[in-house]
XYZ file of C-alpha atoms in Angstrom:
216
model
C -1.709 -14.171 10.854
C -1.484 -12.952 7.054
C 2.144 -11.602 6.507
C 4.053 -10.282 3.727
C 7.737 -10.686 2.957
C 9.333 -8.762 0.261
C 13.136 -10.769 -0.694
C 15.533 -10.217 -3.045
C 16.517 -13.729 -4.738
C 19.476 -14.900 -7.658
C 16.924 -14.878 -10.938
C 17.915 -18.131 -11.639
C 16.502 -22.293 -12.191
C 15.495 -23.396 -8.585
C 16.394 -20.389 -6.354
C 12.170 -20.207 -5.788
C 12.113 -23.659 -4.799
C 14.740 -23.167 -2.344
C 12.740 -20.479 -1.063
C 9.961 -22.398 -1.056
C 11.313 -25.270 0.735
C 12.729 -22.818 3.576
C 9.208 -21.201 4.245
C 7.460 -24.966 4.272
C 10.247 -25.514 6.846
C 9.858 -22.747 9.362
C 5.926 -23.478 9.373
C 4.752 -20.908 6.904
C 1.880 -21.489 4.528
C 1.958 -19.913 0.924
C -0.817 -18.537 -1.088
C 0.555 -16.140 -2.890
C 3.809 -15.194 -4.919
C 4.402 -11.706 -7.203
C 7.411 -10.860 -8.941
C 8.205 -7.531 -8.604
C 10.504 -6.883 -10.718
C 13.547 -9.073 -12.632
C 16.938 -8.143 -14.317
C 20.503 -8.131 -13.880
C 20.644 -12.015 -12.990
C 17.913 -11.078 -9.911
C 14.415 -10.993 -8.738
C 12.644 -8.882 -6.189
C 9.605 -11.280 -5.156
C 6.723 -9.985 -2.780
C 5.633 -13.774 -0.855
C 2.343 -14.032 1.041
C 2.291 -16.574 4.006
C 0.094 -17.486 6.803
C 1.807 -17.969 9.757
C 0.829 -19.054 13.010
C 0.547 -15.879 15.583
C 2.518 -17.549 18.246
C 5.711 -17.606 16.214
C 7.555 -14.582 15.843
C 8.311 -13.261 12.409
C 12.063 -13.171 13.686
C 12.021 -16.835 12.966
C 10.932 -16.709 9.405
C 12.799 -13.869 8.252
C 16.266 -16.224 9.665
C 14.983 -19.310 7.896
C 14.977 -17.136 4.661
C 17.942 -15.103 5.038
C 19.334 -18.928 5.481
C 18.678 -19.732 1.946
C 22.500 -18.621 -0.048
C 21.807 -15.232 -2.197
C 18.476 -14.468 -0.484
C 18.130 -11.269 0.782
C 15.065 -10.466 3.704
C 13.971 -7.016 2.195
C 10.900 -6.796 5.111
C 8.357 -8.704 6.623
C 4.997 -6.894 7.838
C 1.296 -7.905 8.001
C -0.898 -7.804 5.502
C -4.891 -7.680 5.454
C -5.212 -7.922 1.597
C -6.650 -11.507 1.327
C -4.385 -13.470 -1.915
C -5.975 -14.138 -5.306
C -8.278 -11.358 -5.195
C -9.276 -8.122 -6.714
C -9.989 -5.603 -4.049
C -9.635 -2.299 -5.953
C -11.903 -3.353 -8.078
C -14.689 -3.845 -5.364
C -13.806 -0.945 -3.589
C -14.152 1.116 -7.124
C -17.381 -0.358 -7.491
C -18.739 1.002 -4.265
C -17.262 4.227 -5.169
C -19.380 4.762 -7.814
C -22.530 4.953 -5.587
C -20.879 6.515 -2.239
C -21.945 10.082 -3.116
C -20.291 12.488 -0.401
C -18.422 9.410 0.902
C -16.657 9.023 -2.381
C -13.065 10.236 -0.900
C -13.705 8.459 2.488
C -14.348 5.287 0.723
C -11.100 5.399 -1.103
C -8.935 6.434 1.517
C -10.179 3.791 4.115
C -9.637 1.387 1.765
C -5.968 2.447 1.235
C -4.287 0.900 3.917
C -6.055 -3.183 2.806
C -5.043 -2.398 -0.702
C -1.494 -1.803 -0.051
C -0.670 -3.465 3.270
C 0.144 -0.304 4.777
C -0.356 1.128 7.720
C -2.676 4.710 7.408
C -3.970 6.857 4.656
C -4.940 10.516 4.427
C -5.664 13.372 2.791
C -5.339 17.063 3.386
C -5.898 20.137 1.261
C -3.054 21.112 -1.419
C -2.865 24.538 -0.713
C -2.939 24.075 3.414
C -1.946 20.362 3.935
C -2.380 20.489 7.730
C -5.966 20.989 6.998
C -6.760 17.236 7.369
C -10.121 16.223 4.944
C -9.933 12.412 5.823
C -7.644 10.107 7.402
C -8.376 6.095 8.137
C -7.774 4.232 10.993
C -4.864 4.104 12.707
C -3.646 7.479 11.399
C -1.672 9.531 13.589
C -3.809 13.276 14.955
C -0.939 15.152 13.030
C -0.242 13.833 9.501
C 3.324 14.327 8.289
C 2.048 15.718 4.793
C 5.554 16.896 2.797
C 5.692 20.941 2.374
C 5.203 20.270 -1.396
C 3.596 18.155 -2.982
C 4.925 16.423 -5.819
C 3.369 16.412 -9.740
C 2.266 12.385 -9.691
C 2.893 10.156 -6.878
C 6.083 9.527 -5.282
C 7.483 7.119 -2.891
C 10.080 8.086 -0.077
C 11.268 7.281 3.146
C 10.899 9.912 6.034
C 14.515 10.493 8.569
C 11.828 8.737 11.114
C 12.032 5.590 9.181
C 7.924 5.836 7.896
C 7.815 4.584 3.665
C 5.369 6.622 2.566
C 3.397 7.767 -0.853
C 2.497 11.057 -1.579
C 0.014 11.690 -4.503
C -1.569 14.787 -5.722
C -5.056 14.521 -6.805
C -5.389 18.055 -9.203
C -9.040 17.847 -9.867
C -9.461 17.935 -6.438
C -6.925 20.156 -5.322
C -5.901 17.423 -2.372
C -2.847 15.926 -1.774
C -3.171 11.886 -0.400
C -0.015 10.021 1.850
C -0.365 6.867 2.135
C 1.913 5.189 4.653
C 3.780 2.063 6.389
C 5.833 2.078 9.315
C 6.811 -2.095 9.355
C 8.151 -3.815 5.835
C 9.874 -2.160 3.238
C 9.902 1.150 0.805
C 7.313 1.128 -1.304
C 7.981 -0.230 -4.885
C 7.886 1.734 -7.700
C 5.227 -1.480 -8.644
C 2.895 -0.306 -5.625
C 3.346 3.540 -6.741
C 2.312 2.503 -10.322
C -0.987 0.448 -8.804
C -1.867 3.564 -7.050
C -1.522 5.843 -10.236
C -3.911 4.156 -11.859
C -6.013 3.870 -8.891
C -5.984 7.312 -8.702
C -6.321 7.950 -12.536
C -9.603 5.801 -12.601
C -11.116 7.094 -9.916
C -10.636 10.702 -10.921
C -12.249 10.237 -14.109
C -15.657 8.640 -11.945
C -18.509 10.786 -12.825
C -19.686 11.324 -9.273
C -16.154 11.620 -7.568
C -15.405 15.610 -7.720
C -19.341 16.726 -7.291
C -19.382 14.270 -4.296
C -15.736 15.985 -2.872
C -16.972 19.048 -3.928
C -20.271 19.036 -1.695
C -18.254 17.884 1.232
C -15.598 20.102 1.431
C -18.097 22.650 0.950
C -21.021 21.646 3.206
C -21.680 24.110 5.832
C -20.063 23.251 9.454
């Protein structure tokens, strides 16, 4: 299986290898590192294994919460394959999907950002569900307001989610992950510009526009 682990690691000569070293160990395969974020002598890292799916992930968060000053910020699965560019494919079929425009994007939320569901309701009634992917749950938790550009937070029921307006539009998107961590203000900038780009596509709001408007 394809899993993501999020730690918090001293910013200093060799703690990566150390890391590293402790992954190779408990039988997990790398192919892929990003730094997060660094400063005040640490680093938030965001580490991309394969690992086999008869070991539980119990087993490699305790190898790395072994390693001295490495903190285990989550571990959850991923289905965003490593060295690619997915929003740029799934941008590219935008462009051509007509009425499926919105459907295309939000579908292709959940891949993107190794979360869990994605949705999208209308701004002024949020319980009137437009779209929602797989996996989503038959009543979406939309907040009562909606905030001016996207926001992370954590729900009292433990659920990280992101809630984005989209003004053109007059929707308001959540994305959202139950296993891992809060999203990072890194994953909430992705999805502005996301957003921002495909906003400004041609075909986007005639192709929302037609749909939310079609005759039932």
């Amino acid at each position: 299986m394809l899993l993501r682990v999020r730690i918090a690691l001293p910013d200093q000569p060799g703690s990566l290898g150390n890391v590293t070293r402790a992954l190779g160990t408990a039988g997990a395969d790398i192919t892929q590192i990003v730094v997060l974020e660094r400063g005040g002598g640490q680093a938030i890292d965001d580490v991309t294994v394969f690992w086999p799916d008869s070991s539980p992930r119990e087993l490699l968060a305790d190898s790395l919460a072994s390693v001295p000053g490495v903190t285990v910020e989550g571990v959850w699965g991923t289905r965003e394959a490593p060295g690619t560019y997915p929003e740029l494919e799934i941008l590219k079929y935008i462009t051509t999907a007509g009425d499926r425009a919105l459907a295309t994007l939000i579908d292709s939320m959940p891949v993107l950002f190794s979360a869990d569901w994605a949705a999208v309701g209308t701004e002024d009634d949020p319980r009137a569900l437009v779209h929602s992917s797989w996996r989503a749950p038959s009543e979406v938790p939309f907040p009562r307001e909606t905030p001016g550009r996207p926001t992370a937070a954590t729900f009292d029921s433990g659920l990280h989610v992101i809630t984005a307006p989209l003004p053109p539009l007059a929707l308001t998107l959540l994305l959202a992950r139950a296993d891992g961590p809060a999203f990072h203000r890194v994953e909430v900038h992705r999805l502005t510009r996301i957003l921002e780009i495909f906003l400004t596509l041609p075909a986007v709001e005639r192709g929302v526009a037609r749909r939310l408007h079609r005759p039932g």
